[in-house]
Coordinates of C-alpha atoms and ligand atoms in Angstrom, one line a residue:
M723 CA -81.4 30.3 -39.5
A724 CA -80.7 27.9 -36.7
K725 CA -82.9 27.7 -33.7
I726 CA -81.1 29.2 -30.7
I727 CA -81.2 26.7 -27.8
D728 CA -81.9 28.8 -24.7
G729 CA -80.0 27.3 -21.8
K730 CA -81.3 29.9 -19.4
Q731 CA -84.9 28.9 -20.1
I732 CA -84.3 25.1 -20.0
S733 CA -82.2 25.4 -16.8
S734 CA -84.9 27.6 -15.2
A735 CA -87.5 24.9 -15.9
M736 CA -85.1 22.3 -14.4
L737 CA -84.5 24.4 -11.3
D738 CA -88.3 24.6 -10.8
T739 CA -88.5 20.8 -10.9
V740 CA -85.6 20.6 -8.5
A741 CA -87.2 23.1 -6.1
A742 CA -90.4 21.0 -6.0
E743 CA -88.3 18.0 -5.2
V744 CA -86.5 19.9 -2.4
A745 CA -89.8 21.0 -1.0
A746 CA -91.0 17.4 -1.0
L747 CA -87.9 16.3 0.8
K748 CA -88.1 19.0 3.4
A749 CA -91.7 17.9 4.1
Q750 CA -90.0 14.6 5.1
N751 CA -87.5 16.5 7.3
I752 CA -84.7 16.0 4.8
E753 CA -82.9 19.3 3.9
P754 CA -80.5 18.7 1.0
C755 CA -77.2 20.4 1.7
L756 CA -74.2 21.2 -0.6
A757 CA -70.8 22.0 0.8
V758 CA -68.6 24.0 -1.4
I759 CA -64.8 24.3 -0.9
L760 CA -63.0 27.2 -2.5
V761 CA -59.2 27.7 -1.9
G762 CA -57.6 31.0 -2.8
E763 CA -59.0 34.1 -4.6
D764 CA -59.2 33.1 -8.3
P765 CA -61.8 35.6 -9.6
A766 CA -63.5 33.2 -12.0
S767 CA -63.8 30.5 -9.3
Q768 CA -65.3 33.1 -6.9
V769 CA -68.0 33.9 -9.6
Y770 CA -68.7 30.2 -10.1
V771 CA -69.1 29.6 -6.4
R772 CA -71.3 32.6 -6.0
N773 CA -73.5 31.4 -8.8
K774 CA -73.8 27.9 -7.2
Q775 CA -74.7 29.5 -3.9
R776 CA -77.4 31.6 -5.7
A777 CA -78.8 28.5 -7.4
C778 CA -78.9 26.7 -4.0
E779 CA -80.9 29.6 -2.6
R780 CA -83.3 29.5 -5.5
V781 CA -84.2 25.8 -5.1
G782 CA -84.0 25.7 -1.3
I783 CA -80.8 23.7 -0.9
R784 CA -78.8 24.6 2.1
S785 CA -75.3 25.7 1.0
V786 CA -72.3 25.7 3.3
S787 CA -69.2 27.5 1.9
H788 CA -65.7 26.9 3.1
I789 CA -63.7 29.8 1.7
L790 CA -60.0 29.0 2.6
P791 CA -56.8 31.0 2.2
V792 CA -54.5 30.3 -0.7
D793 CA -51.8 28.7 1.6
T794 CA -54.2 26.1 2.9
T795 CA -52.3 22.8 3.2
Q796 CA -53.3 19.4 1.6
Q797 CA -53.7 17.9 5.1
E798 CA -56.1 20.7 6.2
L799 CA -58.2 20.1 3.1
L800 CA -58.1 16.3 3.6
D801 CA -59.3 16.8 7.2
L802 CA -62.1 19.1 6.1
I803 CA -63.3 16.7 3.4
G804 CA -63.1 13.9 6.0
S805 CA -65.3 15.8 8.4
L806 CA -67.8 16.7 5.6
N807 CA -67.9 13.0 4.5
A808 CA -68.7 12.0 8.1
D809 CA -71.4 14.7 8.5
P810 CA -74.9 13.2 7.7
S811 CA -76.4 16.6 7.2
V812 CA -74.1 17.2 4.2
H813 CA -75.2 15.4 1.0
G814 CA -72.9 16.9 -1.6
I815 CA -69.3 18.0 -1.5
L816 CA -67.7 20.1 -4.3
C817 CA -64.1 21.3 -4.4
Q818 CA -63.9 24.2 -6.9
L819 CA -61.2 23.7 -9.5
P820 CA -58.6 24.8 -10.3
L821 CA -56.8 24.5 -7.0
P822 CA -53.5 26.4 -6.2
A823 CA -50.5 24.6 -7.7
H824 CA -49.1 23.3 -4.3
L825 CA -52.2 21.1 -3.8
D826 CA -52.8 17.6 -5.3
A827 CA -56.3 18.0 -6.8
Q828 CA -56.5 14.3 -7.7
Q829 CA -55.9 13.1 -4.2
L830 CA -58.5 15.5 -2.8
L831 CA -61.1 14.5 -5.4
L832 CA -60.4 10.9 -4.4
A833 CA -61.0 11.7 -0.8
I834 CA -64.6 12.8 -1.4
A835 CA -67.0 10.0 -0.6
P836 CA -68.4 8.8 -4.0
E837 CA -72.0 9.1 -2.8
K838 CA -71.3 12.8 -2.0
D839 CA -69.3 13.5 -5.2
V840 CA -71.9 15.8 -6.9
D841 CA -69.4 16.7 -9.6
A842 CA -69.1 13.0 -10.5
F843 CA -65.3 13.2 -10.8
H844 CA -64.4 10.3 -8.4
P845 CA -63.2 7.2 -10.2
V846 CA -66.0 5.2 -8.7
N847 CA -68.6 7.5 -10.4
V848 CA -66.6 7.7 -13.6
G849 CA -66.6 3.9 -13.6
K850 CA -70.4 3.8 -13.1
I851 CA -70.8 6.3 -16.0
T852 CA -68.7 4.0 -18.2
I853 CA -70.8 1.0 -17.2
G854 CA -74.0 3.0 -17.6
N855 CA -75.5 2.7 -14.1
A856 CA -74.5 6.1 -12.6
K857 CA -76.9 8.1 -10.5
L858 CA -74.6 11.1 -10.2
L859 CA -73.7 12.4 -13.7
P860 CA -71.0 14.9 -14.6
C861 CA -72.8 18.2 -14.6
T862 CA -71.7 19.8 -17.9
P863 CA -72.1 16.7 -20.2
A864 CA -75.4 15.8 -18.4
G865 CA -76.6 19.4 -18.9
V866 CA -75.9 19.0 -22.7
M867 CA -77.9 15.7 -22.7
E868 CA -80.8 17.5 -20.9
M869 CA -80.7 20.3 -23.5
L870 CA -80.9 17.8 -26.3
R871 CA -83.8 15.9 -24.6
Y872 CA -85.7 19.2 -24.0
E873 CA -85.3 20.2 -27.6
G874 CA -86.5 16.7 -28.8
I875 CA -83.1 16.0 -30.4
S876 CA -82.2 12.3 -30.0
P877 CA -78.6 11.2 -30.5
A878 CA -79.8 7.7 -31.4
G879 CA -78.6 6.8 -34.9
K880 CA -76.8 10.1 -35.3
H881 CA -73.2 10.8 -35.9
C882 CA -72.0 12.7 -32.8
V883 CA -68.6 14.4 -32.9
V884 CA -67.1 15.6 -29.6
L885 CA -64.2 18.1 -29.7
G886 CA -62.0 17.7 -26.6
R887 CA -61.2 14.7 -24.4
S888 CA -60.9 16.2 -20.9
N889 CA -62.0 14.2 -17.9
I890 CA -64.5 16.9 -17.1
V891 CA -66.2 17.4 -20.4
G892 CA -65.0 15.6 -23.5
K893 CA -64.7 12.0 -22.3
P894 CA -67.9 11.8 -20.2
M895 CA -69.7 13.7 -23.0
A896 CA -68.7 11.0 -25.4
L897 CA -69.9 8.3 -23.0
L898 CA -73.3 9.8 -22.4
L899 CA -73.9 10.2 -26.2
L900 CA -72.8 6.6 -26.7
A901 CA -75.2 5.5 -24.0
A902 CA -77.9 7.4 -25.9
D903 CA -77.1 5.3 -29.0
G904 CA -75.2 7.9 -30.8
T905 CA -72.2 6.9 -33.0
V906 CA -69.4 8.9 -31.4
T907 CA -66.2 10.3 -32.7
V908 CA -63.9 12.1 -30.2
C909 CA -61.4 14.6 -31.6
H910 CA -58.4 16.3 -29.8
S911 CA -55.3 18.3 -30.4
K912 CA -53.7 15.5 -32.3
T913 CA -56.6 14.9 -34.7
P914 CA -55.1 15.5 -38.1
D915 CA -58.0 16.9 -40.1
L916 CA -60.6 18.4 -37.7
A917 CA -62.8 19.8 -40.4
A918 CA -63.2 16.4 -42.1
E919 CA -64.5 15.0 -38.8
T920 CA -66.8 18.0 -37.9
R921 CA -68.4 18.0 -41.4
R922 CA -69.6 14.5 -40.7
A923 CA -71.4 15.5 -37.5
D924 CA -75.1 15.5 -37.1
I925 CA -74.5 16.6 -33.5
L926 CA -71.3 18.6 -32.9
V927 CA -70.2 19.3 -29.3
S928 CA -67.2 21.5 -28.9
A929 CA -65.3 21.7 -25.6
V930 CA -61.8 22.9 -26.7
G931 CA -61.6 26.5 -25.4
K932 CA -60.4 28.1 -28.6
R933 CA -62.4 31.1 -29.9
G934 CA -63.0 31.0 -33.7
L935 CA -62.1 27.2 -33.9
I936 CA -65.4 26.3 -35.6
T937 CA -66.2 28.1 -38.8
A938 CA -69.4 27.7 -40.9
D939 CA -67.6 25.6 -43.5
M940 CA -66.8 23.0 -40.8
V941 CA -70.5 22.4 -40.1
K942 CA -72.8 20.1 -42.0
P943 CA -76.0 21.9 -43.1
G944 CA -78.7 21.1 -40.6
A945 CA -76.4 19.9 -37.8
V946 CA -76.9 20.7 -34.1
V947 CA -74.0 22.6 -32.6
I948 CA -73.5 22.6 -28.9
D949 CA -70.8 25.0 -27.8
V950 CA -69.5 24.1 -24.3
S951 CA -66.5 26.5 -24.3
I952 CA -66.2 29.8 -22.5
N953 CA -63.7 32.1 -24.1
R954 CA -63.1 35.8 -24.1
G955 CA -63.4 37.6 -27.4
E956 CA -61.1 40.5 -28.5
D957 CA -63.9 42.8 -27.3
G958 CA -63.6 41.2 -23.8
K959 CA -67.0 39.6 -24.2
L960 CA -67.6 35.9 -23.5
C961 CA -67.8 33.6 -26.6
G962 CA -67.6 29.9 -27.4
D963 CA -65.5 28.0 -29.9
A964 CA -67.9 28.5 -32.8
D965 CA -68.3 31.6 -35.0
F966 CA -71.8 31.9 -33.7
E967 CA -73.3 34.2 -36.5
A968 CA -71.9 32.3 -39.4
V969 CA -72.6 28.8 -37.9
S970 CA -76.2 29.9 -37.1
R971 CA -76.8 30.2 -40.9
V972 CA -75.8 26.6 -41.5
A973 CA -76.8 24.6 -38.4
S974 CA -80.4 23.7 -37.5
A975 CA -79.9 24.5 -33.8
V976 CA -77.0 26.1 -31.9
T977 CA -76.3 27.0 -28.3
P978 CA -75.2 30.6 -27.5
V979 CA -72.3 31.6 -25.2
P980 CA -73.2 32.9 -22.7
G981 CA -76.7 31.6 -22.0
G982 CA -76.2 28.1 -23.4
V983 CA -74.5 25.2 -21.6
G984 CA -73.3 27.2 -18.7
P985 CA -76.6 27.6 -16.9
M986 CA -77.3 23.9 -17.5
T987 CA -74.2 22.9 -15.6
I988 CA -75.4 24.6 -12.4
A989 CA -78.9 23.2 -12.8
M990 CA -77.4 19.7 -13.0
L991 CA -75.4 20.3 -9.9
M992 CA -78.6 21.1 -8.0
R993 CA -80.2 18.0 -9.4
N994 CA -77.2 15.9 -8.4
T995 CA -77.4 17.3 -4.8
V996 CA -81.0 16.3 -4.6
T997 CA -80.2 12.8 -6.0
A998 CA -77.4 12.4 -3.5
A999 CA -79.7 13.5 -0.6
K1000 CA -82.3 11.0 -1.7
A1001 CA -79.9 8.2 -2.0
Q1002 CA -78.3 8.9 1.4
N1003 CA -81.8 8.7 2.9
G1004 CA -82.8 5.5 1.2
I1005 CA -85.1 7.2 -1.3
D1006 CA -84.9 6.3 -4.9
Ligands
NAP829 P1 -59.3 21.2 -21.4 O1 -59.1 20.3 -20.2 O2 -58.3 22.3 -21.7 O3 -59.5 20.3 -22.7 C1 -59.4 20.9 -24.0 C2 -59.5 19.7 -25.0 O4 -59.4 20.3 -26.3 C3 -58.3 18.8 -24.9 O5 -58.7 17.4 -24.9 C4 -57.4 19.1 -26.1 O6 -56.8 18.0 -26.7 C5 -58.5 19.6 -27.1 N1 -57.9 20.5 -28.1 C6 -57.0 21.5 -28.0 N2 -56.8 22.0 -29.2 C7 -57.6 21.4 -30.1 C8 -57.8 21.5 -31.5 N3 -57.1 22.4 -32.2 N4 -58.6 20.7 -32.1 C9 -59.3 19.7 -31.4 N5 -59.2 19.6 -30.0 C10 -58.3 20.4 -29.4 O7 -60.7 22.0 -21.3 P2 -62.1 21.5 -20.6 O8 -61.9 21.6 -19.1 O9 -62.6 20.3 -21.2 O10 -63.0 22.7 -21.0 C11 -63.2 23.0 -22.4 C12 -63.9 24.3 -22.5 O11 -65.2 24.2 -21.9 C13 -63.2 25.5 -21.8 O12 -63.5 26.7 -22.6 C14 -64.0 25.6 -20.5 O13 -64.0 26.9 -20.0 C15 -65.4 25.2 -21.0 N6 -66.2 24.6 -19.9 C16 -67.5 25.1 -19.8 C17 -68.3 24.6 -18.9 C18 -69.7 25.1 -18.8 O14 -70.4 24.9 -17.8 N7 -70.2 25.7 -19.9 C19 -67.9 23.6 -18.0 C20 -66.6 23.1 -18.1 C21 -65.8 23.6 -19.1 P3 -55.6 17.2 -25.9 O15 -56.2 16.3 -25.0 O16 -54.9 16.5 -27.0 O17 -54.7 18.3 -25.3

């Protein structure tokens, strides 16, 4: 049976480390601060924002929430981001996605100052990730790397297969695995024989968002399976892309959903906020 990689436990250890760093910064009169913008009343987004606020409280980061009505205009948001960019007491800015359809998310993400872009979505930060000298790393893929590191699983020399090529998960995931000396294959909806690719994976990372996509016969015996996706099962419960029970009998290690990558994403956001606060105060 595979080892279950416990994202709650690993993220909790990370949050303890971040809390100690926050305390050290506060002793130097620097209070790390994260500003969160939420537009509209999407229930999932409300839960995500609440969880981020709770994580801030836990580690001692000041959080400022801007909860705005669904009919907020692009200009109002640009003005808000402009004022947060100019506010030296704010170190990180996060605009919760998805945004209502009338808003141009790309333009808003571009407006966030790269040094305050704690989601690492700005093209300047994406470019740095590509070059390999980024300080702010995209939270979900960086959380996966942290899990692997914690478990002593090195991608070096391994064949890593990433399912999904989104800008938020798949692409940066592939870049981080590549930077860690993995040999990386990226699959997507036009990949002709998905199973042939997944069966070659020593480390399989799935970020597709399709329940039941990964069956046990698609997994190489002894592989590590990281399930990023968050889907709803027929029973209404959360699940990933992998058939967890069956894959657990083939893989050497596997992440559960929930309790796997999800908590890591929030812990990385806290770490990025501290990294941003340090950089903006000339501390490395
Ligand atoms: P996305 O933007 O919808 O991207 C999905 C990707 O999957 C696309 O690249 C798509 O290919 C590919 N795909 C679709 N069908 C496929 C198939 N049959 N075989 C192989 N690839 C296929 O989603 P996302 O934002 O990356 O998120 C992916 C999942 O991760 C979602 O379930 C999301 O909820 C979850 N997520 C979790 C966290 C966390 O903290 N745990 C954070 C972010 C996202 P094309 O490019 O060809 O369309």
